[in-house]
Backbone as CSV, one residue per row, in Angstrom:
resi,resn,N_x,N_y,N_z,CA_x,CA_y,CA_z,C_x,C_y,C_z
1,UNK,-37.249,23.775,37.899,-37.214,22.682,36.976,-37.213,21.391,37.774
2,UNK,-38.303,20.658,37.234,-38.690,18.914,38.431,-36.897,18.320,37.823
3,UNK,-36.679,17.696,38.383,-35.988,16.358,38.089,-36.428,15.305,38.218
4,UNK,-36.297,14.431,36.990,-36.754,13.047,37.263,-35.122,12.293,37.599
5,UNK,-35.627,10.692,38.116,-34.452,10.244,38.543,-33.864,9.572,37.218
6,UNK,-34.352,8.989,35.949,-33.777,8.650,34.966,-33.467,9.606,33.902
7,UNK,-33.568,11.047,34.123,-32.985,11.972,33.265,-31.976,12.737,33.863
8,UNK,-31.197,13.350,33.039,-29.990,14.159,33.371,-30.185,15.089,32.640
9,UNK,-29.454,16.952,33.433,-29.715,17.838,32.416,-28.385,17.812,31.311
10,UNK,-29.141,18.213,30.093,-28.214,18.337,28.833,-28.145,19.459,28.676
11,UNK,-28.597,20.600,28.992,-28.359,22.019,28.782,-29.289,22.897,29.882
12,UNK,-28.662,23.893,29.903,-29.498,24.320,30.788,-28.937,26.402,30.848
13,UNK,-30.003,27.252,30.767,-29.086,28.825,30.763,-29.323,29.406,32.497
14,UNK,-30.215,28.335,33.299,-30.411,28.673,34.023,-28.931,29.380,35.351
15,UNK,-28.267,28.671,35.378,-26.957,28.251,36.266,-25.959,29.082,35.846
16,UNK,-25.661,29.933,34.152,-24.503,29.977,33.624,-24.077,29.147,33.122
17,UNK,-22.174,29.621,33.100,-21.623,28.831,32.275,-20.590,27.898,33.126
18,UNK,-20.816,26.593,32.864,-20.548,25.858,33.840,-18.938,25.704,33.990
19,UNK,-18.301,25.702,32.233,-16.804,25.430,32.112,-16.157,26.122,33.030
20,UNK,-16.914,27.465,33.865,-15.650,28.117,35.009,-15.533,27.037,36.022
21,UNK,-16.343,26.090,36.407,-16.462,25.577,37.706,-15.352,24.419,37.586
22,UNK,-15.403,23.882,36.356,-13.782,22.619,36.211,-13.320,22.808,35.227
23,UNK,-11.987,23.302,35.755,-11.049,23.536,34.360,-11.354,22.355,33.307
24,UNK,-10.633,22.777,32.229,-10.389,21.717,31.223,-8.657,20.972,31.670
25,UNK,-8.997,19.768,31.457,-7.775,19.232,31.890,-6.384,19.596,31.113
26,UNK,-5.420,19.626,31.286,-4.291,19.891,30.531,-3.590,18.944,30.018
27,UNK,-2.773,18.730,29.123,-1.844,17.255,28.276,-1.214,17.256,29.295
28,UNK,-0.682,17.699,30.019,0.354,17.351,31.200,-0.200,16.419,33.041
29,UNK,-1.625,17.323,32.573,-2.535,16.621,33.669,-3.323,15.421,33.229
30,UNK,-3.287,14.969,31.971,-3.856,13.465,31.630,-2.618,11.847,32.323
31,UNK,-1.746,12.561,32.293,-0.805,11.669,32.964,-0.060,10.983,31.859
32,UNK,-0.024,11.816,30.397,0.861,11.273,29.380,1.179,12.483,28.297
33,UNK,2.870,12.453,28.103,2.919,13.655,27.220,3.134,13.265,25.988
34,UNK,3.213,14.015,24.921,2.965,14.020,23.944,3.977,15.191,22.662
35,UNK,4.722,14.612,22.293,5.855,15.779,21.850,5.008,16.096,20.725
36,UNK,5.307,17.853,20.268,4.737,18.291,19.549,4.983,18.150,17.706
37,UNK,6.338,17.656,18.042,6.545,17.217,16.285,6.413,15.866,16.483
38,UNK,6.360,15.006,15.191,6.618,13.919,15.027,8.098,13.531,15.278
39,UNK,8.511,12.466,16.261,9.566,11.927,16.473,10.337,11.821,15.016
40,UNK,11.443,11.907,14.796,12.334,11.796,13.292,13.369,10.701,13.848
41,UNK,14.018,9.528,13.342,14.998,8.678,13.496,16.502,9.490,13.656
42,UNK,17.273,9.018,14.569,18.410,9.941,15.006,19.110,9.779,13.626
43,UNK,19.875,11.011,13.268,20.908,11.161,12.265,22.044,10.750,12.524
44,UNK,22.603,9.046,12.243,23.814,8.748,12.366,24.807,9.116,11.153
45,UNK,24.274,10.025,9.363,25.491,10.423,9.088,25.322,9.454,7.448
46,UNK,24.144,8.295,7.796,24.058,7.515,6.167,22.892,8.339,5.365
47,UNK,22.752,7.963,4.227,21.627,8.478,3.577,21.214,6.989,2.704
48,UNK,19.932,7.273,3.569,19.445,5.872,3.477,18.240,5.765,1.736
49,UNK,18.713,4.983,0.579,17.754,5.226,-0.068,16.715,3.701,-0.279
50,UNK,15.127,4.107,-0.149,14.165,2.734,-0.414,13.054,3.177,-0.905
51,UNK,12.606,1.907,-0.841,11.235,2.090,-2.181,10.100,2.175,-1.226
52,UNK,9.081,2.610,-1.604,7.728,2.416,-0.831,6.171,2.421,-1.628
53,UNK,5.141,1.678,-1.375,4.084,1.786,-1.988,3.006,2.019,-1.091
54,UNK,3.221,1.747,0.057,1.898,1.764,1.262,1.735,3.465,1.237
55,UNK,0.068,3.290,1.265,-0.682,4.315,0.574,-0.876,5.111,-0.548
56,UNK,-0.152,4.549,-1.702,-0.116,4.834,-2.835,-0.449,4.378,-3.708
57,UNK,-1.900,3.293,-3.605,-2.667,2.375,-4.456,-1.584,1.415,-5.770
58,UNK,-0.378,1.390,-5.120,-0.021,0.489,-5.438,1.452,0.834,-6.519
59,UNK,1.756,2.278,-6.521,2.487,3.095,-7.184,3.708,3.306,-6.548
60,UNK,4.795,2.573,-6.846,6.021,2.943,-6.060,6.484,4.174,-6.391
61,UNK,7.571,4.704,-4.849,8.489,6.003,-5.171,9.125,5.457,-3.824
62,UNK,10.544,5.949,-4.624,12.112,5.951,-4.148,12.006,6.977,-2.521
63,UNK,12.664,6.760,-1.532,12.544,7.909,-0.651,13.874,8.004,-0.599
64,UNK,14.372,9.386,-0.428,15.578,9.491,0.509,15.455,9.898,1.450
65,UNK,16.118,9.257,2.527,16.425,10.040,4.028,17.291,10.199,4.413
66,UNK,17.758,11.130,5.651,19.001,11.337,6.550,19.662,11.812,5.661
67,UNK,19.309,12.559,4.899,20.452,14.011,4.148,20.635,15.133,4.769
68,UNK,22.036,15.557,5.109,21.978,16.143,5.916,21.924,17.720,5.261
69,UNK,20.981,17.808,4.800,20.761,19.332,4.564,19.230,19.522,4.988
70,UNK,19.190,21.196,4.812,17.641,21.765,5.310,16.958,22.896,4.402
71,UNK,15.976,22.966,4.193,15.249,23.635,3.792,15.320,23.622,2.052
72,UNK,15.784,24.900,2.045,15.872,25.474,0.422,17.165,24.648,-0.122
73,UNK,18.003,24.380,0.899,19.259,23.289,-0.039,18.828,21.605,-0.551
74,UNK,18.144,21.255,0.891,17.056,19.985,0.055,16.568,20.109,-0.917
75,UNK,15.590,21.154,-1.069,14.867,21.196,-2.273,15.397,21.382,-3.358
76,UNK,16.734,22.113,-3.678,17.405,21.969,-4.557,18.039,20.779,-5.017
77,UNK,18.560,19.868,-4.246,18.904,18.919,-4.004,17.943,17.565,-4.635
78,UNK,16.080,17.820,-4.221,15.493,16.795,-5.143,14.957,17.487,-6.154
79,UNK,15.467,19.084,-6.753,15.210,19.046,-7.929,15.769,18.355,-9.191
80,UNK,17.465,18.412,-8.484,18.535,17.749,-8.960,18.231,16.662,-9.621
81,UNK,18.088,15.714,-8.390,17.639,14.473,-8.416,16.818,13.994,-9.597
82,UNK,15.290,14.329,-9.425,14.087,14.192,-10.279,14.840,14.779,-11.538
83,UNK,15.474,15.656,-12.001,15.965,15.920,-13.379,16.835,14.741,-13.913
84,UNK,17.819,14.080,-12.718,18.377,13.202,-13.105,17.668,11.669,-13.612
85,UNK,16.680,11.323,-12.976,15.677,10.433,-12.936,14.962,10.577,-14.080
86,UNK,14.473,11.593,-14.187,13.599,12.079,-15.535,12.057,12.050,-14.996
87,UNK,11.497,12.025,-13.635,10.663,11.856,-13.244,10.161,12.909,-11.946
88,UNK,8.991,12.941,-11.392,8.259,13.400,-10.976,8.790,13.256,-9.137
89,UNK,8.887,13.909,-8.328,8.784,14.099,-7.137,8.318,15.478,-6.093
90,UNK,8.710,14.901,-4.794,8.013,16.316,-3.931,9.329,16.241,-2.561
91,UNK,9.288,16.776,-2.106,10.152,17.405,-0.774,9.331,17.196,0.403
92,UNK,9.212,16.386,1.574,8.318,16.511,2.080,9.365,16.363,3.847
93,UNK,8.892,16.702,4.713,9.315,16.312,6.244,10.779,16.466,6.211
94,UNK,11.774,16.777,5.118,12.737,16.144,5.496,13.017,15.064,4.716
95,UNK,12.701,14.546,3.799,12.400,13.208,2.896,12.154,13.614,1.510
96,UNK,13.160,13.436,0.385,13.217,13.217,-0.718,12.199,11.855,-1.281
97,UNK,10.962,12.296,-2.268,10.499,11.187,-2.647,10.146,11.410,-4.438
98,UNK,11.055,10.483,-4.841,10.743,10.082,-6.400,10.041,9.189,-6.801
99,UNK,9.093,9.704,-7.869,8.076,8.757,-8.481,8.782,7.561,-9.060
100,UNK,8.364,6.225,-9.213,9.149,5.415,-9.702,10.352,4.715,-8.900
101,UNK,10.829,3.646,-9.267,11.895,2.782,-9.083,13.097,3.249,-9.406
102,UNK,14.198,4.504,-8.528,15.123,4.265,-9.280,15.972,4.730,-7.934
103,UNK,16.187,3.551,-7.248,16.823,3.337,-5.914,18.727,3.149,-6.704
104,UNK,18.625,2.263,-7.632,20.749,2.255,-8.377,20.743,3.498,-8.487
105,UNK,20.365,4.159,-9.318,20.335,5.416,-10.234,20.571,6.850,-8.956
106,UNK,20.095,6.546,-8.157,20.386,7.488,-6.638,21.380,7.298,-5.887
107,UNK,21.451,6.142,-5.544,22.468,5.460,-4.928,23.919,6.416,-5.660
108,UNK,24.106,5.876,-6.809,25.085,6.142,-7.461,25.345,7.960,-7.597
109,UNK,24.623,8.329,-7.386,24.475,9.733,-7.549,24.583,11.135,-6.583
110,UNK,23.785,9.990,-5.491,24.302,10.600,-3.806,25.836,10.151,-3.299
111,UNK,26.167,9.025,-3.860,27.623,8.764,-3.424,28.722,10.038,-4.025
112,UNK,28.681,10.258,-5.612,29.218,11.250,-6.328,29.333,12.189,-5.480
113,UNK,28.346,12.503,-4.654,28.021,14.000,-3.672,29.065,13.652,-2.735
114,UNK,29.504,12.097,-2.153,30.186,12.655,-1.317,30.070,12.000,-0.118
115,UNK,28.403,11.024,-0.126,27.484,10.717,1.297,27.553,9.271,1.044
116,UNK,27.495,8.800,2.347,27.294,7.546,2.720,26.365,7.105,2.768
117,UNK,25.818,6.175,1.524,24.924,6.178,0.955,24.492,4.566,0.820
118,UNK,23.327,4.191,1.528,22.806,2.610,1.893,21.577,2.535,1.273
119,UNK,21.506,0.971,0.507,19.765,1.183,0.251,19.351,0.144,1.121
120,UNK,17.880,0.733,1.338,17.164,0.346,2.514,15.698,-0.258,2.091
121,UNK,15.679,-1.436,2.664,14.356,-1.985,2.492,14.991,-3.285,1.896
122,UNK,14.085,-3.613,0.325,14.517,-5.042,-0.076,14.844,-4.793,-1.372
């Protein structure tokens, strides 16, 4: 096969397969690591409740965070909730999120439980 000097080969079956000749680099060999979960804010012990609309075309919902429960007791926990509210939510990361504005109505409700309970945002 000629080579010219302004072309390069793009494929070729002549040679094999080239990937044996240089590894693929590794996350550790780029010279930056990279933790495999998403970082979570340390648990100092409040349960923080706020509102949010960014990415939600403009539709607020309540979040809770830093409750200190896991799994199947959360979820029980924002079924609770959403019954109390009268509204719509999901369980997500670790994060209680209710459809709608009802940051008093939680507040007041997570304290009953027991938790130190802050609202967050504005």
């Amino acid at each position: 096969m000629a080579r010219n000097d302004s072309s390069r080969l793009v494929y070729s079956t002549e040679d094999g397969d080239h990937r044996k000749d240089s590894p693929r680099p590794t996350s550790s060999s780029k010279g930056r690591s990279r933790p495999s979960t998403p970082s979570k804010p340390p648990r100092d012990g409040v349960v923080r409740v706020s509102r949010q609309t960014k990415g939600r075309k403009g539709k607020g919902v309540t979040l809770v965070t830093g409750v200190p429960l896991r799994g199947d007791d959360l979820a029980q926990l924002g079924g609770e909730l959403k019954k109390q509210c009268g509204s719509g939510g999901t369980v997500k990361d670790g994060v209680i999120e209710i459809q709608g504005d009802h940051r008093d109505k939680l507040v007041t409700l997570l304290e009953k439980k027991g938790w130190t309970v802050k609202r967050a945002g504005g």
